[in-house]
Short mmCIF file of C-alpha atoms and ligand atoms in Angstrom, two decimals:
data_model
loop_
_atom_site.label_atom_id
_atom_site.label_comp_id
_atom_site.label_asym_id
_atom_site.label_seq_id
_atom_site.Cartn_x
_atom_site.Cartn_y
_atom_site.Cartn_z
CA MET A 1 20.60 -32.07 82.33
CA LEU A 2 24.20 -31.52 83.39
CA LEU A 3 23.92 -27.78 84.07
CA LYS A 4 20.46 -27.49 85.62
CA ASP A 5 19.87 -23.93 86.96
CA LYS A 6 23.54 -22.92 86.56
CA VAL A 7 23.93 -19.30 85.46
CA ALA A 8 26.37 -18.97 82.55
CA ILE A 9 27.70 -15.83 80.85
CA VAL A 10 29.03 -16.53 77.33
CA THR A 11 30.88 -13.67 75.62
CA GLY A 12 30.81 -13.43 71.83
CA SER A 13 27.76 -15.69 71.79
CA ALA A 14 25.78 -14.02 69.00
CA SER A 15 27.80 -16.11 66.50
CA GLY A 16 29.86 -19.23 65.90
CA ILE A 17 31.33 -21.24 68.77
CA GLY A 18 29.92 -19.03 71.53
CA LYS A 19 26.40 -19.29 70.11
CA GLU A 20 26.52 -23.09 70.02
CA ILE A 21 27.86 -23.21 73.59
CA ALA A 22 25.00 -20.95 74.72
CA MET A 23 22.41 -23.12 72.93
CA GLU A 24 23.89 -26.36 74.33
CA TYR A 25 24.14 -24.91 77.84
CA ALA A 26 20.46 -23.97 77.65
CA ARG A 27 19.61 -27.53 76.50
CA GLN A 28 21.52 -28.74 79.59
CA GLY A 29 19.31 -26.60 81.85
CA ALA A 30 21.52 -23.52 82.33
CA LYS A 31 20.25 -19.93 82.44
CA VAL A 32 22.35 -18.31 79.75
CA VAL A 33 23.49 -14.72 79.28
CA ILE A 34 24.27 -13.84 75.67
CA ALA A 35 26.95 -11.12 75.86
CA ASP A 36 28.02 -9.57 72.57
CA LEU A 37 28.85 -6.22 70.97
CA ALA A 38 25.41 -5.46 69.51
CA LEU A 39 22.32 -5.91 71.67
CA ASP A 40 20.08 -6.84 68.72
CA ALA A 41 22.37 -9.70 67.65
CA ALA A 42 22.65 -10.94 71.25
CA GLN A 43 18.87 -10.68 71.64
CA ALA A 44 18.34 -12.75 68.47
CA THR A 45 20.34 -15.64 69.99
CA ALA A 46 18.52 -15.26 73.33
CA ASN A 47 15.19 -15.37 71.47
CA GLU A 48 16.19 -18.62 69.72
CA ILE A 49 16.95 -20.19 73.10
CA ILE A 50 13.70 -18.96 74.65
CA ALA A 51 11.71 -20.20 71.61
CA ALA A 52 13.26 -23.65 72.15
CA GLY A 53 12.08 -23.65 75.78
CA GLY A 54 15.30 -22.44 77.43
CA VAL A 55 16.10 -19.50 79.71
CA ALA A 56 18.28 -16.67 78.34
CA MET A 57 18.86 -12.93 78.42
CA ALA A 58 20.92 -10.64 76.22
CA VAL A 59 23.40 -7.96 77.29
CA ALA A 60 25.39 -5.52 75.16
CA MET A 61 28.99 -6.05 76.21
CA ASN A 62 32.20 -4.99 74.55
CA VAL A 63 34.63 -7.12 76.55
CA MET A 64 37.29 -4.39 76.28
CA ASP A 65 35.00 -1.90 78.08
CA GLU A 66 35.34 -2.08 81.87
CA GLU A 67 32.02 -0.34 82.55
CA GLN A 68 30.03 -2.52 80.13
CA VAL A 69 31.58 -5.70 81.52
CA ASP A 70 30.87 -4.77 85.14
CA LYS A 71 27.31 -3.72 84.23
CA GLY A 72 26.64 -6.92 82.26
CA VAL A 73 27.74 -9.06 85.20
CA ALA A 74 25.74 -6.93 87.69
CA ASP A 75 22.64 -7.23 85.45
CA THR A 76 23.17 -11.01 85.36
CA VAL A 77 23.31 -11.22 89.16
CA ALA A 78 20.21 -9.02 89.44
CA ALA A 79 18.25 -11.15 86.93
CA PHE A 80 19.43 -14.67 87.75
CA GLY A 81 20.81 -14.40 91.32
CA GLY A 82 24.52 -15.09 90.67
CA VAL A 83 27.10 -16.37 88.20
CA ASP A 84 28.27 -20.00 88.07
CA VAL A 85 30.09 -20.19 84.71
CA LEU A 86 31.98 -17.71 82.55
CA ILE A 87 32.85 -18.65 78.99
CA SER A 88 35.37 -16.03 77.86
CA ASN A 89 35.00 -16.60 74.13
CA ALA A 90 34.77 -13.25 72.26
CA GLY A 91 37.53 -12.97 69.70
CA ILE A 92 38.72 -11.85 66.28
CA GLN A 93 41.41 -12.86 63.81
CA ILE A 94 43.85 -10.69 61.81
CA ILE A 95 45.82 -12.25 58.97
CA SER A 96 49.06 -10.37 58.27
CA PRO A 97 52.81 -10.88 58.15
CA LEU A 98 54.32 -9.48 61.36
CA ILE A 99 56.41 -6.96 59.42
CA ASP A 100 53.26 -5.40 57.91
CA LEU A 101 51.25 -5.36 61.15
CA GLY A 102 50.24 -1.99 62.62
CA LEU A 103 50.66 -1.32 66.34
CA ASP A 104 46.93 -0.54 66.46
CA GLN A 105 46.11 -4.02 65.07
CA TRP A 106 48.46 -5.67 67.59
CA LYS A 107 46.90 -3.73 70.49
CA LYS A 108 43.34 -4.46 69.33
CA MET A 109 43.99 -8.21 69.25
CA LEU A 110 45.55 -8.25 72.72
CA ALA A 111 42.80 -6.00 74.09
CA ILE A 112 39.92 -8.21 72.89
CA HIS A 113 41.48 -11.52 73.87
CA LEU A 114 43.49 -10.62 77.00
CA ASP A 115 42.00 -7.40 78.44
CA GLY A 116 38.57 -8.89 77.70
CA ALA A 117 39.44 -12.14 79.48
CA PHE A 118 40.83 -10.22 82.46
CA LEU A 119 37.85 -7.85 82.81
CA THR A 120 35.21 -10.58 82.51
CA THR A 121 37.18 -12.87 84.85
CA ARG A 122 37.53 -10.16 87.50
CA ALA A 123 33.84 -9.25 87.43
CA CYS A 124 32.69 -12.89 87.46
CA MET A 125 35.16 -13.96 90.18
CA ARG A 126 33.89 -11.14 92.37
CA ALA A 127 30.30 -12.28 91.80
CA MET A 128 31.20 -15.95 92.34
CA ILE A 129 32.99 -15.18 95.63
CA ALA A 130 30.08 -13.03 96.81
CA GLY A 131 27.66 -15.84 95.90
CA GLY A 132 29.67 -18.38 97.90
CA ARG A 133 28.93 -21.32 95.60
CA GLY A 134 32.16 -21.51 93.56
CA GLY A 135 32.25 -21.47 89.79
CA SER A 136 33.91 -22.46 86.54
CA ILE A 137 35.80 -20.09 84.25
CA ILE A 138 36.51 -21.35 80.74
CA TYR A 139 38.66 -19.51 78.20
CA MET A 140 38.40 -20.07 74.45
CA GLY A 141 42.02 -20.70 73.58
CA SER A 142 43.05 -22.39 70.35
CA VAL A 143 45.54 -24.88 69.01
CA HIS A 144 47.41 -21.57 68.65
CA SER A 145 47.66 -21.51 72.47
CA HIS A 146 50.25 -24.27 71.99
CA LEU A 147 51.82 -23.76 68.56
CA ALA A 148 52.30 -21.02 65.98
CA SER A 149 51.34 -20.48 62.34
CA PRO A 150 52.64 -17.76 60.02
CA LEU A 151 50.55 -14.57 59.56
CA LYS A 152 48.95 -14.80 63.03
CA SER A 153 51.53 -13.34 65.44
CA PRO A 154 49.20 -11.30 67.72
CA TYR A 155 46.58 -14.09 67.80
CA VAL A 156 49.20 -16.71 68.73
CA THR A 157 50.58 -14.37 71.41
CA ALA A 158 47.14 -13.69 72.89
CA LYS A 159 46.06 -17.34 72.84
CA HIS A 160 49.30 -18.40 74.57
CA GLY A 161 48.63 -15.68 77.18
CA LEU A 162 45.28 -17.22 78.10
CA LEU A 163 47.04 -20.35 79.34
CA GLY A 164 48.93 -18.22 81.88
CA LEU A 165 45.78 -16.42 82.99
CA ALA A 166 43.91 -19.70 83.44
CA LYS A 167 46.70 -21.10 85.62
CA ALA A 168 46.79 -17.93 87.76
CA VAL A 169 42.99 -18.01 88.18
CA ALA A 170 43.14 -21.72 89.12
CA LYS A 171 45.61 -20.90 91.91
CA GLU A 172 43.76 -17.84 93.23
CA GLY A 173 40.24 -19.20 92.75
CA ALA A 174 40.70 -22.57 94.47
CA LYS A 175 39.99 -21.35 98.00
CA ASP A 176 36.57 -20.15 96.78
CA GLY A 177 35.80 -23.26 94.73
CA ILE A 178 36.50 -21.53 91.41
CA ARG A 179 38.05 -23.69 88.66
CA SER A 180 39.63 -22.37 85.49
CA ASN A 181 40.38 -24.18 82.21
CA VAL A 182 41.08 -23.48 78.54
CA ILE A 183 39.51 -25.13 75.49
CA CYS A 184 41.84 -25.24 72.49
CA PRO A 185 39.91 -25.94 69.26
CA GLY A 186 41.38 -26.66 65.86
CA PHE A 187 39.78 -24.98 62.84
CA VAL A 188 35.98 -24.65 63.13
CA ARG A 189 33.87 -23.37 60.18
CA THR A 190 32.53 -20.11 61.65
CA PRO A 191 32.43 -16.57 60.19
CA LEU A 192 35.89 -16.01 61.76
CA VAL A 193 37.37 -18.84 59.67
CA ASP A 194 35.30 -18.24 56.53
CA LYS A 195 36.74 -14.71 56.40
CA GLN A 196 40.36 -15.84 56.65
CA ILE A 197 40.25 -18.51 53.92
CA PRO A 198 40.32 -15.98 51.02
CA GLU A 199 42.69 -13.71 53.00
CA GLN A 200 45.21 -16.54 53.49
CA ALA A 201 44.81 -17.65 49.85
CA LYS A 202 45.71 -14.14 48.69
CA THR A 203 48.65 -13.66 51.07
CA LEU A 204 50.10 -17.14 50.42
CA GLY A 205 49.34 -17.09 46.65
CA ILE A 206 47.45 -20.43 46.70
CA SER A 207 43.82 -21.47 46.07
CA GLU A 208 41.16 -21.40 48.80
CA ASN A 209 40.90 -25.18 48.52
CA ASP A 210 44.64 -25.46 49.18
CA VAL A 211 44.28 -23.23 52.23
CA ILE A 212 41.68 -25.65 53.64
CA LYS A 213 43.47 -28.88 52.69
CA ASN A 214 47.14 -27.97 52.98
CA VAL A 215 47.17 -25.22 55.61
CA MET A 216 44.18 -25.61 57.94
CA LEU A 217 43.60 -29.38 58.00
CA ARG A 218 46.95 -30.74 56.84
CA ASP A 219 48.10 -31.97 60.26
CA THR A 220 44.78 -33.41 61.49
CA VAL A 221 44.46 -37.20 61.68
CA ASP A 222 41.49 -37.27 59.28
CA GLY A 223 41.31 -34.00 57.31
CA GLU A 224 38.17 -32.94 59.20
CA PHE A 225 37.12 -29.60 60.64
CA THR A 226 36.30 -29.50 64.36
CA THR A 227 32.62 -28.57 64.84
CA VAL A 228 30.90 -26.03 67.08
CA GLN A 229 29.12 -28.97 68.74
CA ASP A 230 32.49 -30.66 69.53
CA VAL A 231 33.55 -27.50 71.35
CA ALA A 232 30.17 -27.06 73.08
CA GLN A 233 30.27 -30.63 74.45
CA THR A 234 33.75 -29.95 75.86
CA ALA A 235 32.47 -26.76 77.49
CA VAL A 236 29.62 -28.73 79.12
CA PHE A 237 32.06 -31.36 80.40
CA LEU A 238 34.40 -28.75 81.92
CA ALA A 239 31.63 -26.72 83.57
CA ALA A 240 29.85 -29.80 84.97
CA PHE A 241 33.02 -31.42 86.36
CA GLY A 242 32.55 -31.94 90.08
CA THR A 243 35.90 -31.34 91.78
CA ASN A 244 39.06 -29.22 91.76
CA ALA A 245 40.94 -32.13 90.13
CA LEU A 246 40.39 -30.52 86.73
CA THR A 247 41.67 -26.95 87.00
CA GLY A 248 44.45 -24.95 85.36
CA GLN A 249 44.32 -27.26 82.32
CA SER A 250 43.89 -26.89 78.61
CA VAL A 251 41.88 -29.37 76.56
CA THR A 252 42.67 -29.55 72.85
CA VAL A 253 39.80 -30.45 70.48
CA SER A 254 41.39 -30.53 67.04
CA HIS A 255 41.16 -33.93 65.29
CA GLY A 256 44.71 -34.62 66.45
CA TRP A 257 46.24 -31.52 64.84
CA HIS A 258 47.95 -30.79 68.16
CA MET A 259 48.56 -33.57 70.69
CA GLN A 260 49.60 -32.51 74.19
P1 NAD B 1 32.81 -15.64 65.27
O1 NAD B 1 33.36 -14.49 64.48
O2 NAD B 1 31.79 -16.53 64.67
O3 NAD B 1 32.21 -15.09 66.66
C1 NAD B 1 32.92 -14.19 67.44
C2 NAD B 1 31.91 -13.37 68.26
O4 NAD B 1 32.66 -12.50 69.13
C3 NAD B 1 31.03 -12.47 67.38
O5 NAD B 1 29.67 -12.62 67.76
C4 NAD B 1 31.54 -11.07 67.68
O6 NAD B 1 30.54 -10.05 67.60
C5 NAD B 1 32.04 -11.23 69.11
N1 NAD B 1 33.01 -10.20 69.49
C6 NAD B 1 34.08 -9.75 68.79
N2 NAD B 1 34.69 -8.76 69.46
C7 NAD B 1 34.01 -8.60 70.62
C8 NAD B 1 34.15 -7.74 71.74
N3 NAD B 1 35.12 -6.81 71.78
N4 NAD B 1 33.28 -7.84 72.76
C9 NAD B 1 32.27 -8.76 72.71
N5 NAD B 1 32.07 -9.60 71.68
C10 NAD B 1 32.93 -9.52 70.64
O7 NAD B 1 34.10 -16.44 65.74
P2 NAD B 1 34.30 -17.92 66.36
O8 NAD B 1 35.04 -18.70 65.37
O9 NAD B 1 33.05 -18.43 66.93
O10 NAD B 1 35.33 -17.57 67.52
C11 NAD B 1 35.00 -17.58 68.90
C12 NAD B 1 36.27 -17.80 69.70
O11 NAD B 1 36.82 -19.07 69.35
C13 NAD B 1 37.38 -16.78 69.47
O12 NAD B 1 38.01 -16.47 70.69
C14 NAD B 1 38.32 -17.51 68.53
O13 NAD B 1 39.64 -17.03 68.63
C15 NAD B 1 38.19 -18.91 69.07
N6 NAD B 1 38.61 -19.97 68.15
C16 NAD B 1 38.01 -20.11 66.94
C17 NAD B 1 38.43 -21.12 66.10
C18 NAD B 1 37.81 -21.34 64.76
O14 NAD B 1 38.40 -22.10 63.97
N7 NAD B 1 36.68 -20.76 64.43
C19 NAD B 1 39.45 -21.99 66.49
C20 NAD B 1 40.05 -21.81 67.74
C21 NAD B 1 39.60 -20.79 68.56
#
C-alpha cells in the first residue's frame, strides 16, 4: 500500500478519471475525499469505496466557489486530521471555433480549470502547512498543456496555465515539503470525451469513427486510448514519491501522442 493513511482530496471524482484515481488511492490505503458538484453523485462514489473496504467521504464542492472549497477542505481536516494530497481534476470541455465562442464560455472554462485549481490549492496548502507534514499537489493537465488542437482554444489556454501554476507552487511550497506536478493524459474514454466525439464530427463534417481514428488517436504510437487506470497509476506514483526531486514537472501519459 503506497498511500497508507494519506488523506487525499480529489475534485471532480464522481466520474471518469477522478473517480478511478479515488478508487485506486483507496486501494493503496488512502483516506479519500470525493469532491464534486452534486453531493449525491459524490456520495455514490464514496459508497463504492466503502463497500470495497476503503475509507472515503463525500463533499459537495463547486471548485469555482471560494466558500464551498474552503468548507470542503475544513471538513476534510475535521474528519481525517489533515490533507496530504490534492488532485485538482474537475474539468469540462467546450468544442467551438474561437470566432464563435462566447465570452461567457471562455470565462467558464478558465474559472473551472484555473480559478478552481487556485482555490483548492490555496485551501490545501494552508492545511498542509498547518499540519506540518508536507504534501503533494497534482493538477490534471492534458496533452493540451503542451500543444494545441483546433476548436479547443479556452481548454488549451487553461491547460497550459496549469503548468505555470504547478511551477509556482513547487517554488513556494518547497520550504514546507509541498511538491507540485501535472499529469498530462492523451484521450481517455470518459463522459467528457464521449460527448465531444459527435460534436467534433458535426463541426468537422466527418464521421465519428474518423474523429476517433484520424483526430483523437492519429498521432499515438499504437492507435490506443489512454485509460483511467493509466492515469490513476501515474497519480499514485507522483503522490508516493519520496523527495523534492520530482516537483514542478509534467508527466505525459498519451501513448506517445506528445513526447516531451
Ligand atoms: P468527466 O466529465 O468524466 O468528469 C469530470 C468531473 O468533474 C465530473 O464528475 C463533474 O461533475 C466534475 N466537475 C465539473 N465541473 C466541476 C466544478 N465546477 N466543480 C467540481 N466538480 C466539477 O471528465 P474526465 O474526462 O474524467 O476529466 C477529468 C479531468 O481530466 C478534466 O480536468 C479534463 O480536462 C482532464 N482530461 C481529460 C482527458 C480525457 O480524454 N478524458 C484528457 C486529458 C485531460
